[in-house]
Backbone as a ProteinNet text record, in pm:
[ID]
protein_1_A
[PRIMARY]
MSIAEPMEEHPGLMTGKTVGLLMRREPGQSVMEEVLALQSGQPARGRLQRLFGASPLGASAWPWYQGALGERAVGRRLAALGPDWRALHAVPVGEKGSDIDHVVIGPTGVYTLNTKHHAGQAIWTAKGTFMVNGVRQPHVRNAEHEATRAAKLLAAAVCHQVTVDAAIVVVGARRLTVKEKHSSVTVLTSDQLLRWLTRRPVVLTADHVAILAAAAAQPSTWRRTPPELHSPADVVARFSALQHLVHQARRRRIGWLLAMPAAALATVAGVLPPF
[TERTIARY]
9782.7	9743.8	9616.4	9516.5	9390	9372.9	9269.3	9247	9213.9	9161.8	9122.2	9239	9352	9465	9548	9582.7	9667.5	9810.3	9879.2	10021.5	10095.5	10193.8	10274	10356.7	10360.5	10440.7	10587.8	10672.5	10817.3	10882.8	10901.3	10956.2	11090.8	11167.9	11299.8	11293.5	11179.6	11166.1	11152.6	11118.9	11090.4	11210.1	11323.6	11438.7	11558.4	11669.4	11792.1	11816.6	11943.6	11981.8	11936.3	11912.4	11878.3	11730	11645.9	11502.9	11471	11391.1	11347.5	11436.5	11556.9	11645.5	11580.5	11518.2	11454	11330.6	11264.5	11147.7	11182.9	11308.3	11349.1	11399.9	11412	11462.1	11360.9	11412.6	11328.5	11283.1	11165.4	11124.4	11230.8	11268.3	11368.1	11510.2	11536.5	11670.4	11779	11754.3	11856.3	11886.2	11781.4	11799.3	11867.7	11830.9	11898.4	12046.6	12080.1	12220.9	12294	12227.4	12289.4	12311.4	12212.6	12226.9	12346.7	12356.6	12465.1	12600.6	12605.4	12731.1	12773.2	12677.8	12708.2	12749.2	12684.3	12715.5	12851.9	12901.4	13031.3	13143.5	13124.4	13224.5	13194.3	13087.2	13046.5	13124.6	13190.9	13265.4	13171.7	13221.5	13141.5	13112	12995.7	12959.3	13041.5	13073.6	13142.2	13045.4	13100.3	13018.9	12912.4	12951	12853.8	12747.6	12787.7	12690.5	12585.8	12631.5	12536	12447.5	12507.5	12432.2	12320	12348.1	12249.1	12164.8	12182.3	12093.2	12124.5	12252.1	12288.7	12258.7	12199.7	12162.2	12286.6	12282.7	12396.3	12400.4	12292.6	12286.3	12364	12445.1	12508.6	12408	12439.5	12346.1	12315	12413.8	12392	12306.2	12307.5	12231.5	12085.7	12053.2	11918	11809	11818.1	11710.5	11697.2	11808.5	11802.7	11734.1	11763.1	11701.2	11549.5	11505.8	11363.1	11299.6	11370.6	11320.9	11305.3	11401.3	11392.5	11271.9	11247.5	11131.1	11001.2	10994.3	10875	10853.2	10958.6	10945	10910.2	10963.9	10931.9	10786.8	10736.4	10595.3	10503.7	10536.5	10457	10470.9	10589.2	10609.8	10521.1	10503.8	10415.5	10271.3	10230.2	10095.7	10081.6	10179.6	10172.5	10175.6	10236.3	10241.1	10102.7	10004.9	9867.7	9789.6	9847.1	9779.6	9767.5	9667.4	9641.7	9739	9722.3	9813.6	9809.1	9708.9	9700.1	9793.7	9864.1	9947.8	10095.6	10180.6	10325.9	10379.5	10469	10530.8	10681.9	10751.5	10897.2	10936.2	11047.1	11088.2	11232	11259.7	11395.8	11455.7	11386.6	11427.7	11534.8	11658.7	11764.1	11733	11737.7	11702.3	11803.6	11842.6	11939.2	12080.3	12172.1	12314	12368.5	12281.2	12328.4	12289.5	12259.2	12230.6	12088.8	11997.8	11859.2	11785.6	11672.4	11586.2	11441.2	11350.8	11207.4	11164.9	11101.1	11068.5	10988	10880.7	10795.1	10737.5	10743.8	10674.8	10570	10444.3	10333.6	10259.1	10233.2	10165.6	10050.1	9930.7	9814.4	9701.3	9586.3	9473.3	9433.4	9452.7	9409.8	9518.4	9635.7	9737.1	9877.3	9962.9	10103.6	10126.1	10197.4	10213	10357.9	10403	10525.9	10485.3	10531.7	10497.7	10621.7	10609.6	10718.4	10680	10749.1	10717.1	10784.8	10708.7	10763.2	10725.9	10827.5	10807.4	10827.2	10716.5	10720.7	10653.6	10721.5	10663.8	10627.6	10499	10453.1	10443.2	10459	10458.5	10326.5	10302.1	10178.8	10207.1	10127.6	10144.2	10027.3	10058.1	9956.2	9993.2	9896	9927.5	9810.6	9843.9	9744.7	9815	9753.9	9812.9	9958.9	10051.6	10191.9	10267.3	10198.6	10264.4	10254	10365.3	10368.8	10447.5	10380.2	10442.2	10452.5	10569.1	10592.6	10623.5	10530	10543.9	10571.9	10501.1	10512.6	10628.9	10709.4	10826	10796.5	10812.1	10782.2	10885	10836.1	10921.3	10892.7	10992.5	10974	10913.7	10837.7	10790.2	10701.8	10614	10521.7	10598.7	10688	10768.1	10847.7	10907.2	10986.9	10900.3	10780.6	10690.5	10646.9	10617.2	10581.1	10695.2	10815.4	10932.4	10950.9	10933.7	10949	10850.3	10724	10621.2	10647.5	10684.4	10713.4	10831.9	10932.7	11052.6	11020.6	10944.3	10907.8	10824.9	10731.4	10648	10733.9	10829.4	10916.6	11002	11059.7	11148.3	11071.3	10955.5	10875.3	10822.4	10783.5	10735.4	10845.6	10968.4	11080	11104	11082.8	11107.9	11003.5	10877	10769.7	10725.2	10787.8	10753.5	10606	10556.7	10416.2	10399.9	10308.9	10286	10239	10294.2	10258.2	10222.4	10111.9	10071.3	10107.9	10174.6	10214.6	10157.3	10088.3	10033	10125.1	10134.9	10225.1	10146.6	10205.7	10146.4	10257.3	10226.8	10311.7	10240.1	10307	10247.4	10309.5	10228.8	10275.7	10263	10371.8	10376.1	10400.7	10319.8	10347.1	10316.2	10255.5	10228.4	10123	10136.6	10035.5	9905.5	9918.2	9799.7	9834	9744.3	9758.9	9637.1	9661.4	9554.2	9575.3	9484	9487.6	9386.3	9434.1	9345.5	9287.3	9369.8	9326.5	9409.7	9346.2	9416.4	9506.2	9618.4	9709.6	9657.2	9696.1	9648	9709	9833.3	9902.1	9961.6	9947.7	10003.6	9898	9878	9786.2	9865.7	9818.8	9881.5	9786.4	9836.6	9751.8	9837	9771.3	9842	9858.5	9946.1	9965.8	9839.2	9756	9629.3	9532.5	9543.8	9452.8	9502.8	9625.8	9693.2	9622.8	9595.6	9540.7	9403.3	9321.8	9189.2	9201.5	9294.9	9314.4	9360.6	9450.9	9501.4	9395.6	9320.7	9231.9	9093.4	9051.6	8917.9	8912.2	9023.7	9025.4	8977	8939.7	8891	8997.1	8954.3	9044.6	9082.5	9212.5	9260.7	9359.1	9405.5	9504.1	9454	9479.2	9450.1	9562.7	9540.8	9644.4	9768.9	9750.3	9865.6	9944.1	9872.9	9940.9	10022.9	9964.5	10034.8	10161	10149.4	10264.3	10376.5	10342.5	10444.7	10512.7	10433.6	10491.5	10576.6	10530.8	10607.5	10740.4	10739.5	10864.1	10960.9	10909.4	10994.7	11049.7	10963.7	11006.6	11109.7	11107.7	11201.5	11340.9	11356.7	11487	11563.4	11679.7	11759.6	11790.3	11806	11839	11725.3	11603.5	11492.9	11516.2	11579.9	11590.5	11725.5	11829.6	11963.9	12037.7	12121.6	12204.2	12311.9	12372.2	12475.3	12413.6	12437.3	12374.5	12415.4	12320.3	12354.8	12410.2	12484.9	12531.5	12417	12366.4	12252.4	12300	12284.9	12328.8	12222.1	12265.7	12173.2	12069.8	11940.8	11838.4	11842.8	11864.4	11865	11977.1	12094.2	12207.6	12179.4	12124.3	12094.3	11991.2	11885.2	11780.1	11833.9	11917.8	11972.6	12057.2	12141.5	12227.1	12145.7	12045.4	11961.6	11878.1	11827	11746.3	11829.5	11956.2	12044.6	12064.4	12082.2	12095.4	11966.3	11854.8	11724.1	11703.1	11748.4	11737.7	11817	11936.7	12018.4	11953.1	11892.3	11824.5	11708	11626.8	11513.7	11561.6	11667.8	11722.5	11769.4	11838.3	11885.5	11767.8	11663.1	11545.4	11478.7	11467.4	11408.1	11490.1	11621.2	11706	11690.4	11681.3	11660.9	11528.8	11424.9	11294.6	11301	11372.4	11387.3	11453.8	11558.7	11626.1	11535.9	11461.6	11371.5	11262.6	11214.4	11112.5	11171.9	11296.6	11359.1	11397.9	11434.8	11482.8	11374.7	11250.9	11147.3	11114.3	11114.5	11084.7	11191.5	11317.3	11426	11416.8	11379.5	11365.6	11254	11141.9	11031.5	11071.6	11146.8	11191.2	11285	11368.7	11459.8	11384.6	11282	11199.9	11128.9	11085.5	11013.8	11107.4	11237.3	11333.5	11365	11319.3	11348.7	11492.6	11540.1	11676.2	11755.2	11887.2	11969.9	11968.3	11989.9	11990.2	12101.8	12081.1	12182.3	12310.5
11485.3	11360.2	11309.7	11280.1	11232.1	11085.4	11025.4	10883.9	10853.2	10951.4	10928.8	10938.3	10992.4	11013.6	10887	10845.9	10727.9	10759.1	10658.4	10673.5	10558.5	10590.6	10487.7	10413.5	10280.7	10202.1	10216.2	10212.8	10224.5	10107.2	9992.7	9874	9898.8	9994.4	10021.3	10069.5	10125.8	10173.4	10058.9	9940.8	9829.6	9738.4	9769.1	9681.8	9759.2	9685.3	9750.7	9729.1	9731.3	9701.5	9807.1	9929.1	10036.1	10043.9	9970.6	9977.5	9934.9	10014.4	9978.5	10029.1	10079.5	10126.9	10238.8	10331.8	10442.4	10395.6	10292.2	10239.6	10184.6	10144.3	10084.7	10188.2	10311.7	10412.9	10439	10459.7	10479	10624.9	10648.8	10787.2	10858.9	10977.6	11055	11006.6	10921	10862.6	10967.5	11062.5	11165.4	11246	11278.5	11358.1	11274.3	11147.2	11060.1	11048.8	11037.8	11030.9	11158.6	11273.7	11400.8	11405.7	11359.6	11354.5	11269.5	11151.3	11059.8	11117.1	11187.5	11250.1	11358.5	11440.6	11545.4	11486.2	11377.4	11314	11246.4	11213	11144.7	11232.7	11364.5	11455.5	11504.9	11450.8	11493.2	11415.4	11483.9	11411.2	11328.2	11213.8	11125.3	11192.6	11166	11221.3	11155.3	11235.6	11181.5	11107.6	11045.3	10965.2	11049.5	11167.8	11252.9	11305.3	11334.8	11380.3	11272.6	11149.2	11040.2	11021.6	11032.6	11012.7	11114.7	11240.2	11346.3	11371.3	11287.3	11292.7	11400.6	11436.1	11530.5	11466.3	11541.5	11486.7	11449.3	11334.5	11297.6	11376.8	11448.9	11523.5	11654	11680.2	11809.9	11915.6	12040.6	12149.3	12153.5	12126.6	12132.7	12017.2	11906.6	11788.8	11794.7	11876.6	11876.5	11906.8	12015.4	12041.3	11931.3	11871.3	11760	11639.2	11616.5	11505.5	11523.7	11645.6	11674.8	11654.3	11696.2	11676.7	11529.7	11448.4	11304.6	11244	11284.7	11233.2	11268.9	11391.2	11433.2	11351.3	11331.4	11254.7	11109.1	11054.4	10915.7	10903.6	11006.1	11004.9	11006.5	11089	11093.2	10962.2	10905.4	10777.2	10667.8	10669.8	10570.2	10590.2	10714.4	10741.2	10685.4	10712.4	10670.4	10518.2	10450.6	10304.1	10242.5	10320.2	10269.4	10279.8	10341.7	10346.7	10205.6	10184.1	10051.4	10012.5	9891.9	9840.4	9916.4	10001.9	10080.6	10200.4	10219.7	10337.7	10300.2	10395.9	10381.4	10508.1	10489	10603.3	10586.1	10689.8	10693.6	10800.1	10776.9	10866.7	10912.6	11036	11090.4	11071.4	11123	11103.8	11206.1	11162.2	11258.6	11321	11453.4	11522.9	11633.7	11647.9	11751.5	11714.8	11806.4	11778.4	11849.2	11908.9	11987.2	11927.1	11798.5	11732.4	11750.6	11802.1	11819.3	11686.6	11680.5	11564	11605.8	11519.1	11538.5	11444.2	11498	11416.4	11293	11311.6	11199.2	11226.4	11126.9	11129	11018.7	11055.7	10961.1	10953.4	10830	10807.1	10710.4	10749.8	10664.8	10702	10641.7	10666.4	10813.4	10891.1	11031.3	11126	11072.7	11159.2	11136.2	11231.7	11229.6	11348.8	11325.2	11428.9	11436	11556.8	11576	11633.1	11567	11607.7	11661.5	11779.7	11843.2	11842.1	11759.9	11746.1	11856.4	11917.2	12019.1	11983.6	11952.4	11915.2	12040	12100.4	12221.5	12188.6	12109.3	12057.9	12170.9	12172.7	12268.5	12411.5	12436.7	12573.4	12606.6	12734.9	12781.9	12814.9	12757.4	12777.7	12860	12959.6	13042.3	13054.8	13028.7	13033.5	13089.6	13166.7	13223.4	13259.3	13218	13243	13198.6	13289.1	13250.1	13263.9	13289.1	13314.2	13192.2	13161.5	13051.8	13102.1	13113.3	13170	13063.3	13055.4	12966	13052.4	13053.7	13140.8	13285.6	13329.5	13467.8	13497.5	13396.8	13417.1	13356.7	13437.4	13392.1	13288	13180.6	13075.2	13054.3	13008.9	12993.8	12859.4	12797.3	12661.4	12652.2	12749.3	12743	12751.8	12846	12861.5	12734.5	12676.7	12555.1	12437.7	12426.6	12317.4	12331.6	12454.5	12478.8	12437.5	12474.9	12442.8	12292.1	12219.6	12074.2	12008.6	12050	11989.6	12017.6	12141.1	12177.4	12098.5	12086.6	12011.7	11863.8	11804.9	11664.1	11638	11727.7	11711.2	11711	11800.8	11810.5	11684.6	11636	11520	11391.9	11375.2	11255.9	11258.2	11374.7	11385.5	11346.2	11388.3	11350.9	11200.7	11138.9	10995.6	10911.2	10954.8	10875.2	10930.4	11039.9	11101.8	11137.8	11194	11233.1	11338.1	11431.1	11533.7	11471.1	11519	11470.3	11589	11578.1	11680.8	11634.3	11720.1	11688	11793.4	11749.2	11839.3	11844.7	11962.5	11984.3	11996.9	11944.6	11961.1	11979.2	12061.3	12073.9	12000.7	11900.5	11820.1	11863.2	11921.2	11975.4	11867.9	11846.4	11745.2	11813.1	11776.8	11815.8	11958.3	12035.3	12175.7	12187.8	12289.8	12317.7	12363.5	12438.1	12490.3	12518.2	12477.9	12510	12588.9	12711.1	12797.4	12822.6	12769.5	12795.8	12906	13028.3	13143.2	13149.7	13118.5	13118.7	13016.5	12932	12826.5	12883.6	12817.3	12855.9	12803.5	12868.6	12828.1	12697	12668.6	12550.6	12458.7	12492.1	12410.3	12390.6	12266.6	12236	12223.4	12287.6	12277.8	12200.8	12094.1	12010.3	11939.7	11881	11805.9	11661.2	11590.4	11448.6	11368.3	11413	11344.4	11355.1	11460.8	11483.8	11423.4	11374.7	11340.2	11230.1	11116.7	11004.4	11036.5	11102.6	11140.7	11233.3	11328.5	11421.7	11348.8	11255	11182.6	11093.7	11024.8	10920.5	10970	11085.8	11135.3	11225.1	11248.5	11331.8	11250.1	11315.3	11242.6	11148.1	11034.3	10938.9	10991.2	10996.2	11048.8	10954.4	10849.7	10758.8	10615.1	10540.2	10397.9	10323.7	10195.8	10113.8	10106.4	10100.8	10097.1	10227.9	10339.6	10469.1	10474.8	10430.5	10431.5	10346	10228.5	10137.7	10198.2	10261.8	10321.6	10439.2	10524.4	10638.7	10594.1	10490.7	10440.3	10381.6	10311.2	10255.7	10366.5	10473.4	10587.2	10654.2	10671.6	10737.9	10655.9	10524.3	10437.6	10439.7	10500.6	10508.9	10630.6	10613	10729.5	10825	10771	10855.2	10948.6	10921	11012.8	11146.5	11142.8	11260.4	11329.8	11254.9	11312.3	11262.9	11349.2	11307.6	11209.3	11236.4	11145.9	11060.5	10929.8	10841.4	10880.8	10895.8	10928.4	10806.4	10830.6	10720.7	10683.6	10562.6	10518.9	10421.9	10463.3	10381.4	10279.4	10176.1	10071.8	10129.3	10121.2	10173.8	10106.1	9975	9902.3	9951.9	9979.6	10027.2	10165.9	10254.1	10390.6	10387.6	10308.8	10301.2	10243.5	10141.1	10079.8	10179.6	10255.6	10352	10467.5	10513.2	10622.2	10575.8	10454	10401.2	10390	10351.5	10344.4	10483.1	10583.3	10720.7	10766.6	10735.1	10774	10712.7	10590.3	10526	10604.4	10649.6	10727.9	10861.9	10924.7	11052.6	11034.5	10930.2	10903.3	10868.6	10790.9	10753.2	10877	10967.1	11090.1	11174.3	11182.4	11260.7	11201.8	11069.4	11006.1	11034.7	11036.6	11064.6	11209.6	11301.6	11441.8	11458.3	11395	11401.8	11338.5	11226.8	11160.8	11250.3	11319.1	11410.6	11527.6	11579.6	11691.2	11650.6	11527.8	11479.4	11444.9	11398	11354.4	11472.6	11584.8	11697.7	11755.3	11782.3	11830.3	11728	11598.1	11494.1	11490.6	11505.8	11506.3	11628	11742.7	11863.4	11847.6	11789.2	11766.8	11669.9	11565.4	11468.1	11531.3	11625.6	11694.7	11779.9	11852	11936.4	11851.1	11731.7	11643.5	11571.6	11586.3	11521.5	11379.3	11333.5	11195.2	11183.6	11287.7	11286.3	11397.3	11381.1	11490.5	11606.2	11727.5	11843.9	11833	11900.4	11900.6	11963.9
8381	8317.8	8381.9	8303.1	8355.8	8322.3	8378.7	8357.6	8212.4	8139.3	8001.2	7904.6	7948.2	7859.2	7846.9	7725.4	7709.8	7749.5	7797.5	7827.5	7762.5	7687	7621.2	7724.8	7714.6	7807.7	7771.9	7875.3	7857.7	7928.5	7856.1	7919.8	7985.4	7932.5	7989.3	8132	8170.6	8307.1	8406.4	8356.7	8445.3	8465	8400.4	8408.2	8459.2	8482.5	8527.1	8674.8	8711.8	8849.3	8948	8898.6	8992.6	9022.7	8947.3	8970.9	9114	9180.9	9315.4	9426.6	9393.6	9499.9	9580	9509	9580	9655.4	9606.5	9674.8	9812.9	9830.4	9958.1	10058.6	10016.6	10110.2	10220.2	10338.7	10455.9	10467.6	10525.5	10553.1	10636.6	10591.5	10665.3	10648.4	10549.9	10541.4	10519.1	10430.8	10405.7	10531.3	10607.2	10728.3	10837.1	10847	10942.9	10911.2	10783.6	10744.1	10784.5	10770.4	10809.9	10960.8	11038	11183.9	11222.2	11162.3	11196.7	11157.3	11044.8	11003.4	11101.7	11145.1	11242.3	11376.2	11414.6	11542.5	11542.8	11425.9	11420.4	11474.2	11469.8	11524.2	11664.2	11724.5	11857.2	11963.4	12059.2	12162.9	12249.3	12294.3	12378.9	12512.7	12566.8	12697.1	12807.8	12908.5	13024.5	13115.7	13218.2	13310.1	13379.5	13428.6	13497	13400.7	13278.1	13179.4	13152.8	13141.3	13120.5	13242.7	13362	13485.7	13499.8	13464.9	13483.3	13358.1	13256.4	13141.2	13039.8	13025.6	12919.4	12784	12694.8	12564.7	12484.5	12418.1	12332.1	12202.3	12170	12045.1	12053.7	11952.7	11943.3	11900.2	11925.5	11892.3	11743.1	11659.8	11514.8	11464.8	11537.8	11494.5	11537	11638.7	11694.2	11591.5	11510.6	11414	11309.5	11269.4	11175.1	11239.3	11365.1	11438.7	11443.9	11474.8	11478	11340	11237.5	11102.4	11067.9	11110.4	11084	11153.9	11277.8	11349.8	11277.1	11224.6	11151.9	11025.7	10948	10824.2	10851.9	10959.9	10993.7	11041.1	11107.1	11148.4	11026.2	10927.8	10805	10728.2	10727.9	10662.1	10719.3	10851.4	10913.7	10868	10849.9	10798.1	10656.9	10573.2	10434	10420.2	10516	10512	10520.9	10567.8	10581	10450.6	10347.5	10218.6	10161.5	10082.5	10028.1	9918.1	9862.4	9759.9	9627.8	9609.8	9486.8	9487.3	9597.1	9613.3	9619.7	9582.4	9595.8	9663.9	9757.3	9826	9827.3	9786.3	9793.4	9895.3	9962.9	10069.1	10046.9	10089.9	10084.3	9944.5	9845	9705.5	9668.9	9642.4	9606.6	9470.8	9464.3	9340.7	9314.4	9188	9153.4	9196.6	9172	9196.5	9319.9	9401.2	9515.1	9649.8	9652	9778.5	9828.9	9745.3	9788.1	9781.3	9850.7	9838.7	9856	9810.6	9830	9941.9	10042.9	10160.5	10123.2	10044.7	10006.4	9867.4	9781.6	9652.7	9658	9642.2	9655.2	9522.8	9478.8	9350.8	9375.1	9333.1	9353.7	9261.7	9280.2	9190.8	9179.3	9285.6	9281.5	9233	9195.7	9139.4	9193	9160.9	9202.6	9294.8	9405.2	9507.6	9554.7	9582	9659.7	9795.1	9900.4	10036.2	10105.7	10160.1	10234.3	10381.8	10460.6	10602.6	10683.6	10774.6	10864.2	11007.7	11086.2	11226.7	11312.8	11354.3	11437.2	11571.2	11650.4	11774.5	11869.8	11912.9	12012.1	11964.3	11834.6	11783.9	11714.7	11697.9	11634.6	11488.6	11398.9	11255.5	11203.1	11124.6	11059.4	10913.3	10825.1	10683.2	10604.5	10499.2	10408.3	10278.8	10167.3	10035.3	10034.9	10005.6	9997.8	10127.8	10236.7	10365.3	10455.9	10521.5	10619.2	10740	10854.2	10974.4	11082.2	11145.2	11258	11379.5	11475.3	11592.6	11551.1	11446.3	11401.9	11310.5	11278.5	11191.1	11054.1	10950.9	10814.8	10769	10705.6	10653.7	10504.4	10426.8	10281	10240.4	10328.7	10303.7	10179.5	10157.7	10044.5	9913	9904	9782.1	9752.8	9857.3	9839.5	9794.4	9851.2	9813.7	9668.1	9625.2	9485	9391.9	9428.7	9346.7	9336.2	9447.4	9445.7	9350.6	9358.1	9273.4	9125.9	9094.2	8955.1	8901.7	8983.8	8944.5	8923.6	9016	9004.6	8879.8	8850.1	8731.5	8604.7	8598.7	8481.4	8465.4	8575.6	8568.8	8538.7	8599.5	8572	8428.6	8380.5	8242.7	8144.1	8171.5	8084.5	8088.1	8202.4	8216.2	8144.7	8144.6	8083.6	7948.5	7905.4	7776.4	7768.8	7875.4	7879.6	7988.9	7969.7	8070.1	8200.8	8311.1	8444.5	8532.2	8602	8698.1	8839	8914.8	9051.6	9145	9247.8	9348.7	9469.8	9528.8	9642.8	9772.5	9879.1	10011.9	10115	10214.6	10333.1	10445.7	10502.2	10609.1	10741.9	10826.6	10954	11062.7	11135.3	11241.2	11375.4	11473.8	11612	11649.9	11562.2	11593.6	11703.3	11785.1	11887.8	11824.2	11715.5	11646.5	11500.7	11410.1	11268.3	11224.3	11179.4	11130	10981.4	10900	10755.9	10728.9	10728.9	10713.4	10573.9	10476.7	10337.3	10261.2	10182.9	10112	10002.9	9982.5	9876.2	9743.3	9636.6	9504.4	9457.4	9498	9443.8	9549.7	9676.8	9783.9	9892.5	9931.9	10041.4	10170.8	10276.2	10408.5	10498.8	10558.9	10643.4	10747.5	10846.8	10950.1	10905.5	10973.5	10942.3	10967.4	11062.7	11089.6	10972.3	10894.5	10781.9	10652	10651	10525.8	10446.7	10508.5	10433.6	10376.3	10454.8	10405.5	10284.9	10291.4	10180.5	10054.4	10067.4	9952.4	9888.4	9971.5	9919.4	9880	9928	9898.2	9775.1	9711.5	9591.2	9471	9360.9	9243.2	9186.1	9137.9	9073.8	8935.7	8907.2	8779	8710.2	8780.1	8723.3	8729	8622.6	8623.5	8694.9	8721.1	8784.3	8697	8564.5	8474.4	8479.9	8484.9	8496.8	8624.8	8734.7	8862.8	8854.6	8793.4	8783.5	8700.7	8588.2	8501.8	8571.7	8634.5	8705.4	8823.9	8894.3	9008.2	8962.4	8849	8795.7	8757.5	8697.2	8662.6	8787.2	8886.5	9010.4	9085.7	9067.7	9139.5	9079.9	8962.9	8898.3	8949.4	9012.4	9053.8	8939	8816.9	8701.9	8662.4	8708.5	8682.1	8750.7	8866.2	8951.6	8944.4	8902.6	8898.6	8775.5	8717.9	8603.3	8647.1	8763.8	8815	8925.1	8924.9	9024.2	9165.6	9255.8	9394.3	9467.2	9572.2	9657.6	9752.1	9738.5	9818.2	9926.4	10050.4	10162.5	10200.3	10268.5	10312	10408	10373.5	10465.3	10602	10603.3	10730.6	10821.7	10763.6	10843.2	10899.6	10815.3	10860.1	10972.7	10955	11056.7	11186.6	11177.7	11298.3	11377.3	11307.2	11375.2	11432.5	11355.8	11405.3	11524	11520.1	11630.9	11757.8	11743.3	11860.1	11920.1	11834.2	11882.7	11947.6	11887.3	11941.6	12080.2	12098.4	12229.6	12334.2	12297.6	12391.2	12423.1	12321.9	12344.1	12440.9	12419.9	12509.9	12650.1	12658.7	12788.9	12865.6	12796.3	12860.1	12907.3	12827.1	12865.6	12989.6	12995	13113	13238.3	13224.9	13341	13387	13291.9	13330.3	13403.9	13351.9	13416.9	13555.6	13565.8	13695.2	13798.3	13756.9	13849.2	13887.8	13789.9	13820.4	13919.4	13907.3	13999.7	14135.8	14135.1	14259.7	14348.8	14289.2	14369.2	14461.2	14414.5	14507.2	14615.4	14575.4	14673.6	14781.7	14742.2	14839.9	14931.6	14873.7	14955.1	15058.2	15016.8	15111.3	15221.2	15181.8	15282.7	15384.3	15336.8	15425	15525.9	15474	15561	15665.6	15623.2	15715.2	15810.1	15791.6	15881.1	15844.6	15727	15688.1	15638.7	15567.5	15516	15582.7	15592.9	15644.6	15546.3	15591.5	15502.1	15400.1	15286.6	15181.5	15230.7
[MASK]
+++++++++++++++++++++++++++++++++++++++++++++++++++++++++++++++++++++++++++++++++++++++++++++++++++++++++++++++++++++++++++++++++++++++++++++++++++++++++++++++++++++++++++++++++++++++++++++++++++++++++++++++++++++++++++++++++++++++++++++++++++++++++++++++++++++++++++++++++++

């Protein structure tokens, strides 16, 4: 859809109790909910575990936790977009529990963003290949599928063809090497995201953005059966409490690691009795 193409208004998209529910979802909300669900079965740490900084996260929750941090980092970037833009996060799509990390709508188009938090790892990508520390990942194929699916669903909602561009947003990587650009998916870092979104050609009017945003805010656009939408404030509060415990445990581990060499030196110097 270009700026020159007319779009018929759909007043029904602007009404109803469900309008705006998806607009209020927090970045990473689906992943945070998964972390909290996994943690609900995690046994509480004992006193010594807390003292020595054992992580409160279970092994199964750790990758989800990292994913939530990545999506929330990208969400903070997107919050800096101007009033001409709309961003939805953790959009439930389909009937199998999938979601789209971020759907962004603005003057330069409609985008699905797939966030990948690969902290400290080396990323190499070319054409349809995406490698993380030398291991091939299906990120490009998945991003293409998300964009195609979103375009089809939004087009059905507004009764007009919609073009959706796909991007993989890499967070925390030690190195990102884009050897050759993909034909249908852009790979970039979170630092590059806003410039990439805003410097592209303008293709949508303000009215187009408003109509598409209203359609995207309807849960029924993305799923035949209404998803169960939890309170964003409750999810964020519970996840933030867990995040505080994770940071606290990490600080204690670091404290012990720093204290042990110091204690050993003091012992050698005769300040402390030997262990």
